[in-house]
mmCIF file of C-alpha atoms in Angstrom:
data_model
loop_
_atom_site.group_PDB
_atom_site.id
_atom_site.type_symbol
_atom_site.label_atom_id
_atom_site.label_comp_id
_atom_site.label_asym_id
_atom_site.label_seq_id
_atom_site.Cartn_x
_atom_site.Cartn_y
_atom_site.Cartn_z
ATOM 1 C CA MET A 252 0.128 -0.069 0.063
ATOM 2 C CA SER A 253 1.132 3.490 -0.669
ATOM 3 C CA THR A 254 1.681 6.108 2.111
ATOM 4 C CA SER A 255 -1.718 7.764 1.203
ATOM 5 C CA GLU A 256 -3.606 4.383 1.470
ATOM 6 C CA GLN A 257 -4.823 3.270 4.929
ATOM 7 C CA LYS A 258 -6.039 -0.132 6.019
ATOM 8 C CA LEU A 259 -9.505 0.080 7.546
ATOM 9 C CA ALA A 260 -10.352 -3.737 7.900
ATOM 10 C CA ASP A 261 -8.516 -7.020 7.395
ATOM 11 C CA VAL A 262 -10.663 -10.040 7.991
ATOM 12 C CA THR A 263 -11.104 -13.705 6.796
ATOM 13 C CA GLY A 264 -14.432 -14.473 5.078
ATOM 14 C CA GLN A 265 -16.228 -15.691 2.003
ATOM 15 C CA PHE A 266 -16.448 -14.002 -1.437
ATOM 16 C CA THR A 267 -18.104 -14.736 -4.764
ATOM 17 C CA GLN A 268 -19.038 -12.804 -7.914
ATOM 18 C CA VAL A 269 -22.763 -13.073 -9.009
ATOM 19 C CA VAL A 270 -22.691 -10.657 -12.037
ATOM 20 C CA ARG A 271 -19.899 -10.099 -14.408
ATOM 21 C CA ASP A 272 -20.120 -7.611 -17.276
ATOM 22 C CA GLY A 273 -23.796 -7.362 -16.668
ATOM 23 C CA ARG A 274 -24.401 -11.199 -16.982
ATOM 24 C CA LYS A 275 -25.762 -12.991 -14.003
ATOM 25 C CA LEU A 276 -23.673 -16.114 -13.002
ATOM 26 C CA SER A 277 -26.106 -18.590 -11.764
ATOM 27 C CA ASP A 278 -23.526 -21.371 -11.070
ATOM 28 C CA THR A 279 -21.192 -19.229 -8.778
ATOM 29 C CA ASP A 280 -19.913 -20.638 -5.519
ATOM 30 C CA TRP A 281 -18.390 -19.194 -2.399
ATOM 31 C CA SER A 282 -14.568 -19.049 -1.959
ATOM 32 C CA ASN A 283 -12.779 -18.590 1.303
ATOM 33 C CA GLY A 284 -10.409 -15.816 1.482
ATOM 34 C CA ARG A 285 -8.839 -12.730 3.037
ATOM 35 C CA ILE A 286 -10.941 -9.435 2.711
ATOM 36 C CA ILE A 287 -8.936 -6.177 3.020
ATOM 37 C CA LEU A 288 -10.600 -2.775 3.017
ATOM 38 C CA SER A 289 -8.605 0.451 2.674
ATOM 39 C CA ASN A 290 -9.579 4.014 2.015
ATOM 40 C CA LYS A 291 -9.147 3.380 -1.597
ATOM 41 C CA ARG A 292 -10.156 -0.316 -2.491
ATOM 42 C CA ILE A 293 -11.291 -3.628 -1.463
ATOM 43 C CA VAL A 294 -8.804 -6.476 -2.042
ATOM 44 C CA ILE A 295 -10.023 -9.966 -1.811
ATOM 45 C CA ALA A 296 -7.434 -12.704 -1.836
ATOM 46 C CA THR A 297 -8.502 -16.329 -2.440
ATOM 47 C CA ASN A 298 -6.767 -19.557 -3.575
ATOM 48 C CA SER A 299 -7.665 -18.820 -7.154
ATOM 49 C CA GLY A 300 -6.227 -15.333 -7.056
ATOM 50 C CA LYS A 301 -6.742 -11.792 -6.171
ATOM 51 C CA GLN A 302 -9.644 -9.511 -6.953
ATOM 52 C CA THR A 303 -9.708 -5.747 -6.525
ATOM 53 C CA ILE A 304 -12.627 -3.441 -6.279
ATOM 54 C CA GLN A 305 -11.842 0.312 -6.498
ATOM 55 C CA LEU A 306 -14.000 2.391 -4.064
ATOM 56 C CA PRO A 307 -14.852 5.003 -6.739
ATOM 57 C CA GLN A 308 -16.376 2.174 -8.896
ATOM 58 C CA ILE A 309 -18.880 1.066 -6.114
ATOM 59 C CA GLN A 310 -22.503 2.327 -6.859
ATOM 60 C CA SER A 311 -24.411 0.573 -4.123
ATOM 61 C CA ILE A 312 -24.026 -1.613 -1.065
ATOM 62 C CA ARG A 313 -27.040 -3.736 -0.381
ATOM 63 C CA GLY A 314 -28.325 -6.932 1.235
ATOM 64 C CA ARG A 315 -29.171 -10.379 -0.188
ATOM 65 C CA TYR A 316 -28.561 -11.342 -3.872
ATOM 66 C CA ASP A 317 -29.471 -15.100 -3.863
ATOM 67 C CA VAL A 318 -28.592 -16.380 -7.441
ATOM 68 C CA ASN A 319 -28.734 -20.055 -6.407
ATOM 69 C CA GLN A 320 -29.138 -22.334 -3.378
ATOM 70 C CA THR A 321 -25.403 -22.430 -2.661
ATOM 71 C CA VAL A 322 -25.239 -18.612 -2.341
ATOM 72 C CA ALA A 323 -28.556 -18.672 -0.294
ATOM 73 C CA LYS A 324 -27.135 -21.000 2.346
ATOM 74 C CA VAL A 325 -24.972 -18.147 3.713
ATOM 75 C CA SER A 326 -27.108 -16.367 6.200
ATOM 76 C CA ASP A 327 -25.282 -12.988 6.394
ATOM 77 C CA TYR A 328 -23.552 -11.091 3.550
ATOM 78 C CA ILE A 329 -23.679 -7.931 1.612
ATOM 79 C CA SER A 330 -23.720 -7.306 -2.184
ATOM 80 C CA ILE A 331 -21.480 -4.654 -3.737
ATOM 81 C CA ASN A 332 -22.476 -3.336 -7.098
ATOM 82 C CA ALA A 333 -19.450 -1.965 -8.972
ATOM 83 C CA GLY A 334 -20.548 -0.985 -12.432
ATOM 84 C CA SER A 335 -21.571 -3.916 -14.399
ATOM 85 C CA ASP A 336 -20.302 -6.367 -11.732
ATOM 86 C CA VAL A 337 -21.811 -7.507 -8.449
ATOM 87 C CA TYR A 338 -19.818 -9.107 -5.656
ATOM 88 C CA LEU A 339 -20.986 -10.766 -2.494
ATOM 89 C CA VAL A 340 -18.809 -10.752 0.646
ATOM 90 C CA SER A 341 -19.448 -12.544 3.978
ATOM 91 C CA MET A 342 -17.597 -12.556 7.242
ATOM 92 C CA GLY A 343 -18.069 -12.933 11.064
ATOM 93 C CA ASN A 344 -19.251 -9.280 11.558
ATOM 94 C CA VAL A 345 -20.860 -8.183 8.184
ATOM 95 C CA GLU A 346 -22.503 -5.121 9.785
ATOM 96 C CA GLU A 347 -19.205 -3.735 10.966
ATOM 97 C CA PHE A 348 -17.544 -4.292 7.689
ATOM 98 C CA GLU A 349 -20.496 -2.581 5.900
ATOM 99 C CA LEU A 350 -20.235 0.351 8.162
ATOM 100 C CA GLN A 351 -16.483 0.724 7.552
ATOM 101 C CA LEU A 352 -17.156 0.511 3.804
ATOM 102 C CA GLN A 353 -19.783 3.257 4.049
ATOM 103 C CA LYS A 354 -17.511 5.398 6.047
ATOM 104 C CA ALA A 355 -14.633 4.956 3.708
ATOM 105 C CA ILE A 356 -16.781 6.234 0.768
ATOM 106 C CA LEU A 357 -18.850 8.953 2.456
ATOM 107 C CA ASP A 358 -16.950 10.370 5.468
ATOM 108 C CA GLY A 359 -15.804 13.871 4.781
ATOM 109 C CA GLU A 360 -17.725 14.176 1.444
ATOM 110 C CA ILE A 361 -19.530 17.376 0.655
ATOM 111 C CA VAL A 362 -23.203 17.177 -0.324
ATOM 112 C CA LEU A 363 -26.162 19.605 -0.606
ATOM 113 C CA ILE A 364 -28.856 19.386 1.916
ATOM 114 C CA LYS A 365 -32.301 20.932 2.164
ATOM 115 C CA HIS A 366 -33.756 20.361 5.746
ATOM 116 C CA PRO A 367 -36.604 20.222 6.355
ATOM 117 C CA ALA A 368 -37.802 20.236 2.814
ATOM 118 C CA VAL A 369 -41.256 19.153 3.968
ATOM 119 C CA LYS A 370 -42.781 19.161 7.604
ATOM 120 C CA GLY A 371 -45.969 17.435 8.414
ATOM 121 C CA GLY A 372 -46.790 17.255 4.634
ATOM 122 C CA VAL A 373 -46.230 20.868 4.088
ATOM 123 C CA VAL A 374 -43.411 22.243 1.766
ATOM 124 C CA GLN A 375 -40.926 24.381 3.655
ATOM 125 C CA GLU A 376 -39.015 27.428 2.499
ATOM 126 C CA SER A 377 -35.627 25.804 3.379
ATOM 127 C CA SER A 378 -32.661 26.495 1.024
ATOM 128 C CA TRP A 379 -30.027 24.187 -0.192
ATOM 129 C CA GLU A 380 -26.832 24.282 1.902
ATOM 130 C CA LYS A 381 -23.560 22.509 1.764
ATOM 131 C CA ALA A 382 -22.937 19.862 4.380
ATOM 132 C CA ARG A 383 -20.200 17.443 5.312
ATOM 133 C CA VAL A 384 -21.102 13.837 5.817
ATOM 134 C CA LYS A 385 -20.085 11.560 8.622
ATOM 135 C CA ILE A 386 -21.627 8.126 8.898
ATOM 136 C CA ASN A 387 -21.810 6.481 12.510
ATOM 137 C CA GLU A 388 -23.516 3.277 13.476
ATOM 138 C CA GLY A 389 -27.285 3.688 12.755
ATOM 139 C CA VAL A 390 -26.894 7.419 12.024
ATOM 140 C CA ALA A 391 -26.149 9.607 9.031
ATOM 141 C CA ASN A 392 -24.716 13.032 10.145
ATOM 142 C CA PHE A 393 -24.602 16.157 8.126
ATOM 143 C CA ALA A 394 -22.567 19.164 9.430
ATOM 144 C CA VAL A 395 -24.369 22.112 7.625
ATOM 145 C CA GLU A 396 -22.149 25.137 6.635
ATOM 146 C CA SER A 397 -24.529 27.425 8.607
ATOM 147 C CA GLY A 398 -23.483 25.686 11.713
ATOM 148 C CA SER A 399 -26.360 23.267 12.359
ATOM 149 C CA LEU A 400 -26.152 19.446 12.521
ATOM 150 C CA VAL A 401 -28.776 17.330 10.841
ATOM 151 C CA GLN A 402 -28.893 13.739 12.034
ATOM 152 C CA ILE A 403 -31.026 11.003 10.313
ATOM 153 C CA GLU A 404 -31.338 7.775 12.266
ATOM 154 C CA VAL A 405 -31.476 4.881 9.885
ATOM 155 C CA ASP A 406 -34.024 2.935 11.848
ATOM 156 C CA ASP A 407 -36.304 6.064 11.942
ATOM 157 C CA VAL A 408 -36.504 6.318 8.138
ATOM 158 C CA GLY A 409 -39.910 5.728 6.682
ATOM 159 C CA THR A 410 -39.302 6.140 2.924
ATOM 160 C CA VAL A 411 -36.354 6.899 0.623
ATOM 161 C CA GLU A 412 -36.967 8.151 -2.955
ATOM 162 C CA SER A 413 -34.627 9.037 -5.749
ATOM 163 C CA ASP A 414 -35.338 12.045 -8.045
ATOM 164 C CA GLU A 415 -33.846 14.556 -10.328
ATOM 165 C CA ARG A 416 -34.169 18.360 -9.464
ATOM 166 C CA HIS A 417 -32.863 21.560 -10.923
ATOM 167 C CA ILE A 418 -30.491 22.779 -8.254
ATOM 168 C CA ARG A 419 -28.117 25.756 -8.483
ATOM 169 C CA GLY A 420 -28.304 25.963 -12.296
ATOM 170 C CA GLN A 421 -28.143 22.202 -13.121
ATOM 171 C CA GLU A 422 -29.996 18.911 -12.932
ATOM 172 C CA ARG A 423 -28.876 16.830 -10.106
ATOM 173 C CA PRO A 424 -29.749 13.563 -8.462
ATOM 174 C CA VAL A 425 -31.600 13.971 -5.214
ATOM 175 C CA ILE A 426 -32.426 11.590 -2.288
ATOM 176 C CA GLU A 427 -35.727 12.385 -0.509
ATOM 177 C CA ALA A 428 -35.654 10.804 3.011
ATOM 178 C CA GLU A 429 -38.659 10.816 5.358
ATOM 179 C CA HIS A 430 -37.994 10.610 9.043
ATOM 180 C CA THR A 431 -38.908 12.599 12.256
ATOM 181 C CA LYS A 432 -37.649 15.771 13.869
ATOM 182 C CA GLU A 433 -38.877 16.592 17.323
ATOM 183 C CA GLY A 434 -41.926 14.304 16.852
ATOM 184 C CA SER A 435 -42.992 15.590 13.513
ATOM 185 C CA SER A 436 -42.650 13.785 10.161
ATOM 186 C CA VAL A 437 -40.146 15.701 7.906
ATOM 187 C CA GLN A 438 -38.449 15.071 4.593
ATOM 188 C CA THR A 439 -34.867 15.958 4.064
ATOM 189 C CA TYR A 440 -33.512 16.211 0.559
ATOM 190 C CA LEU A 441 -29.788 15.352 -0.105
ATOM 191 C CA SER A 442 -27.905 15.951 -3.420
ATOM 192 C CA GLY A 443 -24.393 15.349 -4.636
ATOM 193 C CA GLY A 444 -22.339 13.334 -7.002
ATOM 194 C CA ALA A 445 -23.828 10.017 -8.350
ATOM 195 C CA GLN A 446 -21.822 7.821 -6.018
ATOM 196 C CA ASN A 447 -22.545 9.851 -2.994
ATOM 197 C CA CYS A 448 -26.179 9.863 -3.599
ATOM 198 C CA ALA A 449 -26.245 6.103 -4.470
ATOM 199 C CA ILE A 450 -24.333 5.160 -1.327
ATOM 200 C CA LEU A 451 -26.393 7.413 0.934
ATOM 201 C CA LYS A 452 -29.569 5.863 -0.428
ATOM 202 C CA SER A 453 -28.015 2.410 0.354
ATOM 203 C CA VAL A 454 -27.464 3.594 3.936
ATOM 204 C CA LEU A 455 -30.983 5.054 4.455
ATOM 205 C CA ASP A 456 -32.709 2.266 2.534
ATOM 206 C CA ARG A 457 -31.782 -0.102 5.318
ATOM 207 C CA GLY A 458 -34.283 1.668 7.687
ATOM 208 C CA ALA A 459 -36.940 2.111 4.851
ATOM 209 C CA GLU A 460 -36.880 -1.544 3.961
ATOM 210 C CA LYS A 461 -37.294 -2.590 7.648
ATOM 211 C CA ASN A 462 -40.225 -0.079 8.054
ATOM 212 C CA ALA A 463 -42.160 -1.000 4.892
ATOM 213 C CA SER A 464 -45.917 -0.382 5.402
ATOM 214 C CA GLN A 465 -47.270 -3.931 4.280
ATOM 215 C CA ILE A 466 -50.099 -3.973 6.838
ATOM 216 C CA ASP A 467 -53.890 -4.278 6.485
ATOM 217 C CA LEU A 468 -55.686 -1.709 8.571
ATOM 218 C CA SER A 469 -59.335 -0.695 9.080
ATOM 219 C CA GLY A 470 -60.627 2.639 7.873
ATOM 220 C CA LYS A 471 -60.810 3.919 11.408
ATOM 221 C CA GLU A 472 -57.373 2.842 12.131
ATOM 222 C CA GLU A 473 -56.097 4.730 9.142
ATOM 223 C CA GLU A 474 -58.049 7.808 10.134
ATOM 224 C CA VAL A 475 -56.395 7.770 13.417
ATOM 225 C CA LEU A 476 -52.840 7.493 11.883
ATOM 226 C CA MET A 477 -53.754 10.346 9.493
ATOM 227 C CA ALA A 478 -54.912 12.524 12.464
ATOM 228 C CA ILE A 479 -51.708 11.943 14.339
ATOM 229 C CA TYR A 480 -49.660 12.373 11.174
ATOM 230 C CA SER A 481 -51.296 15.753 10.526
ATOM 231 C CA GLY A 482 -50.288 16.924 14.041
ATOM 232 C CA VAL A 483 -53.397 16.185 16.160
ATOM 233 C CA SER A 484 -52.539 15.270 19.714
ATOM 234 C CA PRO A 485 -53.185 11.637 20.605
ATOM 235 C CA PHE A 486 -55.414 12.924 23.550
ATOM 236 C CA GLU A 487 -57.508 14.933 21.229
ATOM 237 C CA VAL A 488 -58.044 12.192 18.460
ATOM 238 C CA PRO A 489 -61.347 10.898 19.962
ATOM 239 C CA GLU A 490 -62.902 14.301 19.774
ATOM 240 C CA PHE A 491 -61.240 15.253 16.448
ATOM 241 C CA LEU A 492 -62.676 12.138 14.732
ATOM 242 C CA ASP A 493 -65.839 11.849 16.866
ATOM 243 C CA ILE A 494 -64.972 8.298 17.907
ATOM 244 C CA ASP A 495 -65.544 6.954 21.328
ATOM 245 C CA THR A 496 -62.465 7.249 23.679
ATOM 246 C CA ASP A 497 -62.493 3.461 24.445
ATOM 247 C CA GLU A 498 -62.485 2.596 20.905
ATOM 248 C CA VAL A 499 -59.565 4.987 20.198
ATOM 249 C CA GLU A 500 -57.675 3.303 23.049
ATOM 250 C CA GLU A 501 -58.321 -0.121 21.545
ATOM 251 C CA ILE A 502 -57.048 1.144 18.219
ATOM 252 C CA TYR A 503 -53.841 2.428 19.907
ATOM 253 C CA GLU A 504 -53.360 -0.848 21.537
ATOM 254 C CA ARG A 505 -53.531 -2.762 18.270
ATOM 255 C CA LEU A 506 -51.319 -0.284 16.488
ATOM 256 C CA VAL A 507 -48.749 -0.513 19.237
ATOM 257 C CA GLU A 508 -48.771 -4.313 18.906
ATOM 258 C CA LEU A 509 -48.259 -3.997 15.028
ATOM 259 C CA ASP A 510 -45.138 -1.820 15.708
ATOM 260 C CA VAL A 511 -46.934 1.094 14.016
ATOM 261 C CA LEU A 512 -47.184 3.362 17.083
ATOM 262 C CA GLU A 513 -44.886 3.473 20.140
ATOM 263 C CA GLU A 514 -46.240 4.304 23.580
ATOM 264 C CA VAL A 515 -44.813 7.444 24.925
ATOM 265 C CA ARG A 516 -46.638 7.680 28.257
ATOM 266 C CA VAL A 517 -48.728 5.344 30.296
ATOM 267 C CA ARG A 518 -51.745 7.703 29.873
ATOM 268 C CA ARG A 519 -51.677 6.699 26.217
ATOM 269 C CA GLU A 520 -49.764 9.322 24.405
ATOM 270 C CA VAL A 521 -48.415 7.831 21.294
ATOM 271 C CA ALA A 522 -46.201 8.814 18.360
ATOM 272 C CA LEU A 523 -46.090 7.433 14.958
ATOM 273 C CA LYS A 524 -43.251 5.020 14.076
ATOM 274 C CA PRO A 525 -41.700 4.962 10.507
ATOM 275 C CA ARG A 526 -44.176 2.234 9.549
ATOM 276 C CA GLY A 527 -47.107 4.172 10.748
ATOM 277 C CA ARG A 528 -45.910 7.388 8.869
ATOM 278 C CA ASN A 529 -45.684 5.297 5.702
ATOM 279 C CA ILE A 530 -49.357 4.070 6.073
ATOM 280 C CA ALA A 531 -50.697 7.513 6.990
ATOM 281 C CA SER A 532 -48.907 9.174 4.196
ATOM 282 C CA GLU A 533 -50.220 6.608 1.672
ATOM 283 C CA ALA A 534 -53.610 6.728 3.072
ATOM 284 C CA MET A 535 -53.731 10.582 2.805
ATOM 285 C CA SER A 536 -52.475 10.423 -0.816
ATOM 286 C CA SER A 537 -55.272 8.015 -1.788
ATOM 287 C CA LYS A 538 -58.094 10.136 -0.324
#
């Protein structure tokens, strides 16, 4: 390694390539080897040779990519998309390696941020500002040039969308992440280079995938979620919706069990969790 290259991780694990030059390799198998991560590249050394993945080539870091039963037998691995190639790596602590890889690509990078871009469903007058990225375990941090710090907890992310917007005189890729700030649903917009946006989306997608809103709810349950999403106090929901207090309490109980609401106080103050915000937002859009 050169003097400018720093080793960040050196572990033993398993490796395979599942896409080469855009073609899926359905007969691939795992190889044991040594996986080295630096601030410039990933080097994988196996009995059959050495494979190098330059960090600037990486377009996304995601979860499972089961191309066959042999690959599927390994319970914990990440997939690394590098152009027209996709690699899988597995080791004892995959989450720690994934975090180190995210940090190697994103830490210190400058992006544009608009926060909050939307609050409680209402578009805000926030402007685009420069921010420096730092990834910690479970949190994406953005030190904004104006002096503020924006933190997005990955487990708090409800949805992540990709878009193109006209920003500062040119079309740029934008990541739109829904999360909470001081109990309110907000959307933060992030923009930057193609790789930075892609990897940031990979980071935030982890929370969004966990909090997907695939739950069947009754009309009244959706009304309760929409009321809280719009800013109605949980204590005022019965009067606001003209529903009996005991019935609302039963709805709260069910939604807490479904991991849609979280109980804030024993006297039944509740706050929307990411899955609940997703359901409320989708229900409001369909009305």
